[in-house]
mmCIF file of C-alpha atoms in Angstrom:
data_model
loop_
_atom_site.group_PDB
_atom_site.id
_atom_site.type_symbol
_atom_site.label_atom_id
_atom_site.label_comp_id
_atom_site.label_asym_id
_atom_site.label_seq_id
_atom_site.Cartn_x
_atom_site.Cartn_y
_atom_site.Cartn_z
ATOM 1 C CA MET A 1 -152.584 57.151 202.739
ATOM 2 C CA HIS A 2 -155.825 56.876 200.803
ATOM 3 C CA LEU A 3 -153.986 56.155 197.537
ATOM 4 C CA LEU A 4 -151.888 53.522 199.285
ATOM 5 C CA THR A 5 -155.049 51.790 200.484
ATOM 6 C CA ILE A 6 -156.467 51.753 196.942
ATOM 7 C CA PHE A 7 -153.253 50.323 195.487
ATOM 8 C CA VAL A 8 -153.114 47.636 198.174
ATOM 9 C CA ARG A 9 -156.685 46.609 197.365
ATOM 10 C CA ILE A 10 -155.919 46.483 193.644
ATOM 11 C CA ALA A 11 -152.884 44.293 194.352
ATOM 12 C CA ILE A 12 -155.060 41.967 196.426
ATOM 13 C CA PHE A 13 -157.561 41.829 193.546
ATOM 14 C CA VAL A 14 -154.823 40.896 191.067
ATOM 15 C CA LEU A 15 -153.491 38.143 193.324
ATOM 16 C CA PHE A 16 -157.015 36.875 193.944
ATOM 17 C CA PHE A 17 -157.854 36.623 190.236
ATOM 18 C CA LYS A 18 -154.509 34.975 189.528
ATOM 19 C CA TRP A 19 -155.339 32.337 192.114
ATOM 20 C CA ARG A 20 -158.928 32.059 190.832
ATOM 21 C CA ILE A 21 -157.893 31.470 187.209
ATOM 22 C CA THR A 22 -155.170 29.000 188.218
ATOM 23 C CA TYR A 23 -157.564 27.091 190.464
ATOM 24 C CA ALA A 24 -160.274 27.100 187.779
ATOM 25 C CA ALA A 25 -157.855 25.707 185.184
ATOM 26 C CA ARG A 26 -156.786 22.991 187.611
ATOM 27 C CA ALA A 27 -160.414 22.149 188.445
ATOM 28 C CA ILE A 28 -161.388 21.941 184.771
ATOM 29 C CA SER A 29 -158.419 19.758 183.901
ATOM 30 C CA SER A 30 -159.226 17.396 186.769
ATOM 31 C CA THR A 31 -162.607 16.524 185.237
ATOM 32 C CA ASP A 32 -163.085 13.816 182.630
ATOM 33 C CA ALA A 33 -161.076 14.890 179.596
ATOM 34 C CA GLY A 34 -163.332 15.492 176.631
ATOM 35 C CA GLY A 35 -166.475 14.578 178.560
ATOM 36 C CA ILE A 36 -169.638 16.529 179.145
ATOM 37 C CA GLY A 37 -168.528 17.222 182.727
ATOM 38 C CA MET A 38 -165.457 19.064 181.518
ATOM 39 C CA SER A 39 -167.560 21.264 179.226
ATOM 40 C CA LYS A 40 -169.968 22.136 182.028
ATOM 41 C CA ALA A 41 -167.103 22.883 184.409
ATOM 42 C CA ALA A 42 -165.471 25.178 181.866
ATOM 43 C CA THR A 43 -168.758 27.020 181.305
ATOM 44 C CA PHE A 44 -169.357 27.402 185.034
ATOM 45 C CA TRP A 45 -165.879 28.676 185.842
ATOM 46 C CA THR A 46 -165.859 31.024 182.861
ATOM 47 C CA ALA A 47 -169.170 32.591 183.902
ATOM 48 C CA SER A 48 -168.029 32.853 187.524
ATOM 49 C CA ILE A 49 -164.729 34.531 186.663
ATOM 50 C CA ALA A 50 -166.421 36.853 184.153
ATOM 51 C CA GLY A 51 -168.890 38.020 186.805
ATOM 52 C CA GLU A 52 -166.121 38.613 189.326
ATOM 53 C CA LEU A 53 -164.083 40.525 186.752
ATOM 54 C CA TRP A 54 -167.095 42.696 185.955
ATOM 55 C CA PHE A 55 -167.657 43.601 189.616
ATOM 56 C CA ALA A 56 -163.935 44.265 190.021
ATOM 57 C CA PHE A 57 -164.006 46.562 186.989
ATOM 58 C CA MET A 58 -166.979 48.468 188.435
ATOM 59 C CA TRP A 59 -165.110 48.824 191.722
ATOM 60 C CA VAL A 60 -162.047 50.208 189.933
ATOM 61 C CA LEU A 61 -164.229 52.765 188.145
ATOM 62 C CA ASP A 62 -165.691 53.768 191.505
ATOM 63 C CA GLN A 63 -162.205 54.219 192.982
ATOM 64 C CA LEU A 64 -160.847 56.414 190.178
ATOM 65 C CA PRO A 65 -162.570 59.646 191.334
ATOM 66 C CA LYS A 66 -161.284 58.994 194.856
ATOM 67 C CA THR A 67 -157.675 59.104 193.689
ATOM 68 C CA MET A 68 -158.049 62.827 192.945
ATOM 69 C CA PRO A 69 -160.898 64.044 195.172
ATOM 70 C CA VAL A 70 -162.257 67.558 194.764
ATOM 71 C CA ARG A 71 -161.847 69.575 197.939
ATOM 72 C CA ARG A 72 -163.735 72.821 198.306
ATOM 73 C CA ALA A 73 -163.037 75.496 200.894
ATOM 74 C CA VAL A 74 -165.490 78.036 202.228
ATOM 75 C CA ASP A 75 -164.572 81.678 201.738
ATOM 76 C CA VAL A 76 -165.353 82.881 205.235
ATOM 77 C CA THR A 77 -164.643 86.519 204.371
ATOM 78 C CA ALA A 78 -167.542 86.480 201.923
ATOM 79 C CA LEU A 79 -169.907 85.525 204.752
ATOM 80 C CA ASP A 80 -169.074 88.401 207.094
ATOM 81 C CA ASP A 81 -172.271 90.249 206.235
ATOM 82 C CA ASP A 82 -175.342 88.097 206.905
ATOM 83 C CA THR A 83 -177.501 90.457 204.875
ATOM 84 C CA LEU A 84 -175.813 89.182 201.702
ATOM 85 C CA LEU A 85 -177.067 85.654 202.319
ATOM 86 C CA PRO A 86 -180.354 84.838 200.570
ATOM 87 C CA ALA A 87 -183.430 83.664 202.419
ATOM 88 C CA MET A 88 -183.972 79.923 202.262
ATOM 89 C CA ASP A 89 -187.157 77.844 202.441
ATOM 90 C CA VAL A 90 -186.816 74.168 203.340
ATOM 91 C CA PHE A 91 -189.702 71.764 202.776
ATOM 92 C CA VAL A 92 -189.978 68.481 204.688
ATOM 93 C CA THR A 93 -192.598 66.122 203.288
ATOM 94 C CA THR A 94 -194.096 63.014 204.848
ATOM 95 C CA ALA A 95 -197.082 60.872 203.954
ATOM 96 C CA ASP A 96 -197.402 57.904 206.312
ATOM 97 C CA PRO A 97 -196.324 57.914 209.981
ATOM 98 C CA ASP A 98 -196.056 54.108 209.884
ATOM 99 C CA LYS A 99 -193.586 54.018 206.987
ATOM 100 C CA GLU A 100 -191.926 57.341 207.851
ATOM 101 C CA PRO A 101 -191.552 57.461 211.649
ATOM 102 C CA PRO A 102 -192.355 60.843 213.208
ATOM 103 C CA LEU A 103 -189.021 60.633 215.035
ATOM 104 C CA ALA A 104 -187.187 60.741 211.701
ATOM 105 C CA THR A 105 -189.256 63.744 210.626
ATOM 106 C CA ALA A 106 -188.553 65.519 213.919
ATOM 107 C CA ASN A 107 -184.817 64.815 213.611
ATOM 108 C CA THR A 108 -184.873 66.255 210.096
ATOM 109 C CA VAL A 109 -186.519 69.434 211.349
ATOM 110 C CA LEU A 110 -183.970 69.721 214.168
ATOM 111 C CA SER A 111 -181.105 69.300 211.711
ATOM 112 C CA ILE A 112 -182.496 72.134 209.594
ATOM 113 C CA LEU A 113 -182.973 74.400 212.605
ATOM 114 C CA ALA A 114 -179.432 73.634 213.789
ATOM 115 C CA ALA A 115 -177.828 74.583 210.473
ATOM 116 C CA GLY A 116 -175.212 77.314 210.643
ATOM 117 C CA TYR A 117 -177.367 79.841 208.827
ATOM 118 C CA PRO A 118 -178.968 83.087 210.053
ATOM 119 C CA ALA A 119 -182.110 82.080 211.927
ATOM 120 C CA GLY A 120 -184.144 84.884 210.396
ATOM 121 C CA LYS A 121 -183.419 83.643 206.880
ATOM 122 C CA VAL A 122 -184.374 79.983 207.267
ATOM 123 C CA THR A 123 -188.010 78.900 207.103
ATOM 124 C CA CYS A 124 -188.885 75.234 207.557
ATOM 125 C CA TYR A 125 -192.186 73.896 206.219
ATOM 126 C CA VAL A 126 -193.520 70.444 207.115
ATOM 127 C CA SER A 127 -196.093 68.892 204.775
ATOM 128 C CA ASP A 128 -197.933 65.824 206.070
ATOM 129 C CA ASP A 129 -200.238 64.298 203.463
ATOM 130 C CA ALA A 130 -201.706 61.944 206.069
ATOM 131 C CA GLY A 131 -202.536 64.752 208.502
ATOM 132 C CA ALA A 132 -201.456 62.516 211.381
ATOM 133 C CA GLU A 133 -201.716 64.041 214.827
ATOM 134 C CA VAL A 134 -198.650 62.105 215.980
ATOM 135 C CA THR A 135 -196.521 63.722 213.279
ATOM 136 C CA ARG A 136 -197.820 67.171 214.160
ATOM 137 C CA GLY A 137 -197.059 66.586 217.821
ATOM 138 C CA ALA A 138 -193.531 65.373 217.035
ATOM 139 C CA VAL A 139 -192.791 68.455 214.919
ATOM 140 C CA VAL A 140 -194.190 70.817 217.566
ATOM 141 C CA GLU A 141 -192.068 69.170 220.251
ATOM 142 C CA ALA A 142 -189.039 69.361 217.958
ATOM 143 C CA ALA A 143 -189.537 73.113 217.605
ATOM 144 C CA ARG A 144 -189.852 73.441 221.382
ATOM 145 C CA PHE A 145 -186.725 71.353 221.839
ATOM 146 C CA ALA A 146 -184.889 73.696 219.474
ATOM 147 C CA ALA A 147 -185.775 76.562 221.808
ATOM 148 C CA LEU A 148 -184.575 74.437 224.735
ATOM 149 C CA TRP A 149 -181.092 73.767 223.365
ATOM 150 C CA ARG A 150 -180.771 77.411 222.327
ATOM 151 C CA ALA A 151 -181.482 78.358 225.936
ATOM 152 C CA MET A 152 -178.889 75.820 227.079
ATOM 153 C CA LEU A 153 -176.270 77.426 224.842
ATOM 154 C CA VAL A 154 -177.093 80.879 226.210
ATOM 155 C CA LEU A 155 -176.889 79.664 229.814
ATOM 156 C CA ALA A 156 -173.646 77.804 229.103
ATOM 157 C CA ALA A 157 -172.143 80.992 227.692
ATOM 158 C CA ALA A 158 -173.388 82.990 230.686
ATOM 159 C CA ALA A 159 -171.906 80.424 233.088
ATOM 160 C CA VAL A 160 -168.358 81.309 231.987
ATOM 161 C CA PRO A 161 -168.281 84.881 233.398
ATOM 162 C CA ILE A 162 -170.195 83.681 236.471
ATOM 163 C CA ALA A 163 -167.525 81.049 237.097
ATOM 164 C CA LEU A 164 -164.819 83.714 236.767
ATOM 165 C CA VAL A 165 -166.621 85.915 239.298
ATOM 166 C CA TRP A 166 -166.992 83.021 241.734
ATOM 167 C CA ALA A 167 -163.331 82.097 241.298
ATOM 168 C CA SER A 168 -162.381 85.651 242.323
ATOM 169 C CA ALA A 169 -165.078 86.049 244.973
ATOM 170 C CA GLY A 170 -162.561 86.357 247.802
ATOM 171 C CA GLU A 171 -160.636 89.159 246.113
ATOM 172 C CA ILE A 172 -163.872 90.942 245.160
ATOM 173 C CA LEU A 173 -165.094 90.889 248.760
ATOM 174 C CA LEU A 174 -161.774 92.310 249.918
ATOM 175 C CA LEU A 175 -162.197 95.185 247.476
ATOM 176 C CA PHE A 176 -165.528 95.986 249.153
ATOM 177 C CA GLY A 177 -163.876 96.074 252.573
ATOM 178 C CA GLN A 178 -164.960 92.670 253.822
ATOM 179 C CA ASP A 179 -163.094 90.984 256.673
ATOM 180 C CA PRO A 180 -160.153 88.957 255.238
ATOM 181 C CA ALA A 181 -161.079 85.767 257.104
ATOM 182 C CA ILE A 182 -164.703 85.931 255.995
ATOM 183 C CA ALA A 183 -163.652 86.823 252.430
ATOM 184 C CA ALA A 184 -161.303 83.828 252.323
ATOM 185 C CA GLU A 185 -164.032 81.429 253.510
ATOM 186 C CA ALA A 186 -166.593 82.905 251.133
ATOM 187 C CA GLY A 187 -164.126 82.689 248.239
ATOM 188 C CA ALA A 188 -163.393 79.033 248.991
ATOM 189 C CA TYR A 189 -167.123 78.303 249.212
ATOM 190 C CA ALA A 190 -167.757 80.031 245.864
ATOM 191 C CA ARG A 191 -164.920 78.130 244.176
ATOM 192 C CA TRP A 192 -166.358 74.828 245.379
ATOM 193 C CA MET A 193 -169.698 75.857 243.849
ATOM 194 C CA ILE A 194 -168.245 76.362 240.349
ATOM 195 C CA PRO A 195 -168.708 72.681 239.273
ATOM 196 C CA SER A 196 -172.422 72.966 240.098
ATOM 197 C CA LEU A 197 -172.844 75.286 237.100
ATOM 198 C CA ALA A 198 -172.318 72.315 234.772
ATOM 199 C CA ALA A 199 -175.365 70.614 236.293
ATOM 200 C CA TYR A 200 -177.416 73.785 236.690
ATOM 201 C CA VAL A 201 -177.401 74.679 232.967
ATOM 202 C CA PRO A 202 -179.284 71.574 231.701
ATOM 203 C CA LEU A 203 -181.333 71.292 234.911
ATOM 204 C CA ALA A 204 -182.716 74.833 234.691
ATOM 205 C CA CYS A 205 -183.665 74.363 231.031
ATOM 206 C CA ALA A 206 -185.268 70.989 231.751
ATOM 207 C CA LEU A 207 -187.332 72.456 234.595
ATOM 208 C CA ARG A 208 -188.647 75.287 232.434
ATOM 209 C CA PHE A 209 -189.362 72.840 229.612
ATOM 210 C CA LEU A 210 -191.333 70.526 231.901
ATOM 211 C CA GLN A 211 -193.257 73.455 233.356
ATOM 212 C CA ALA A 212 -194.156 74.664 229.867
ATOM 213 C CA GLN A 213 -195.489 71.176 229.100
ATOM 214 C CA GLY A 214 -197.541 71.087 232.285
ATOM 215 C CA ILE A 215 -195.488 68.156 233.638
ATOM 216 C CA VAL A 216 -195.005 68.801 237.350
ATOM 217 C CA VAL A 217 -194.561 65.304 238.811
ATOM 218 C CA PRO A 218 -190.741 65.086 238.301
ATOM 219 C CA VAL A 219 -190.261 68.562 239.786
ATOM 220 C CA MET A 220 -192.477 67.768 242.776
ATOM 221 C CA ALA A 221 -190.711 64.447 243.380
ATOM 222 C CA SER A 222 -187.226 65.965 243.208
ATOM 223 C CA SER A 223 -188.272 68.865 245.457
ATOM 224 C CA GLY A 224 -189.678 66.430 248.009
ATOM 225 C CA VAL A 225 -186.487 64.360 248.054
ATOM 226 C CA ALA A 226 -184.356 67.493 248.366
ATOM 227 C CA ALA A 227 -186.491 68.820 251.230
ATOM 228 C CA ASP A 228 -186.261 65.481 253.031
ATOM 229 C CA LYS A 229 -182.476 65.426 252.701
ATOM 230 C CA MET A 230 -182.225 68.997 253.938
ATOM 231 C CA ASP A 231 -184.322 68.181 257.021
ATOM 232 C CA ALA A 232 -182.182 65.143 257.771
ATOM 233 C CA ALA A 233 -178.898 67.002 257.345
ATOM 234 C CA GLU A 234 -177.386 69.298 259.914
ATOM 235 C CA ASP A 235 -178.146 72.965 259.297
ATOM 236 C CA ASP A 236 -175.004 74.747 258.212
ATOM 237 C CA TYR A 237 -175.096 78.265 256.861
ATOM 238 C CA LEU A 238 -172.464 80.671 255.639
ATOM 239 C CA LEU A 239 -173.479 84.234 256.393
ATOM 240 C CA VAL A 240 -171.460 87.060 254.911
ATOM 241 C CA VAL A 241 -172.226 90.460 256.382
#
């Protein structure tokens, strides 16, 4: 498919230059024969077509390696033992927070930390020639965010067995000798709670992250709204004995 696209573009180029040369010859011949205008027109069209041919030639040279691209495959079996992988130091340099936004520096650090490489063998160094406090703060927050998304991955992985347990809560209660009617209601309640795990994973990490930053206003506001809704709603409890 890629080769077909290249050949179609080359065909379009050939047709375009055929039309360009034909049109240029017609335009030159339509000027005053033998006059200065005809000479200028010929010079103009010749220079224009030569420039277009040069750019087309450069494009063809750029397309030649794409006709036979080099594809490399990773030998996964050689990466079974992490101890064989060498330690790697990555340096991120910045000089001016105005010309190099701290957000770009932080994203670079996050990309390095998210690389599929053993965490104990990757060391990221950030060098700021300007010594800007805003850059330092962005990098520190990026490192904290890296810990946040790692925690989210761990909680997401832990949510899978929890969801399986909740899905089988009724059967598990029956194994412990619980009343069948109560076990059925408790199992249905637990199954309806499974979708809440998808919201709990990012919410729990966000709460811990905000608490670590000393930001308590969002947590207080959400707790107040939740308490108000609970007071307004009818009390309904499921008690399993």
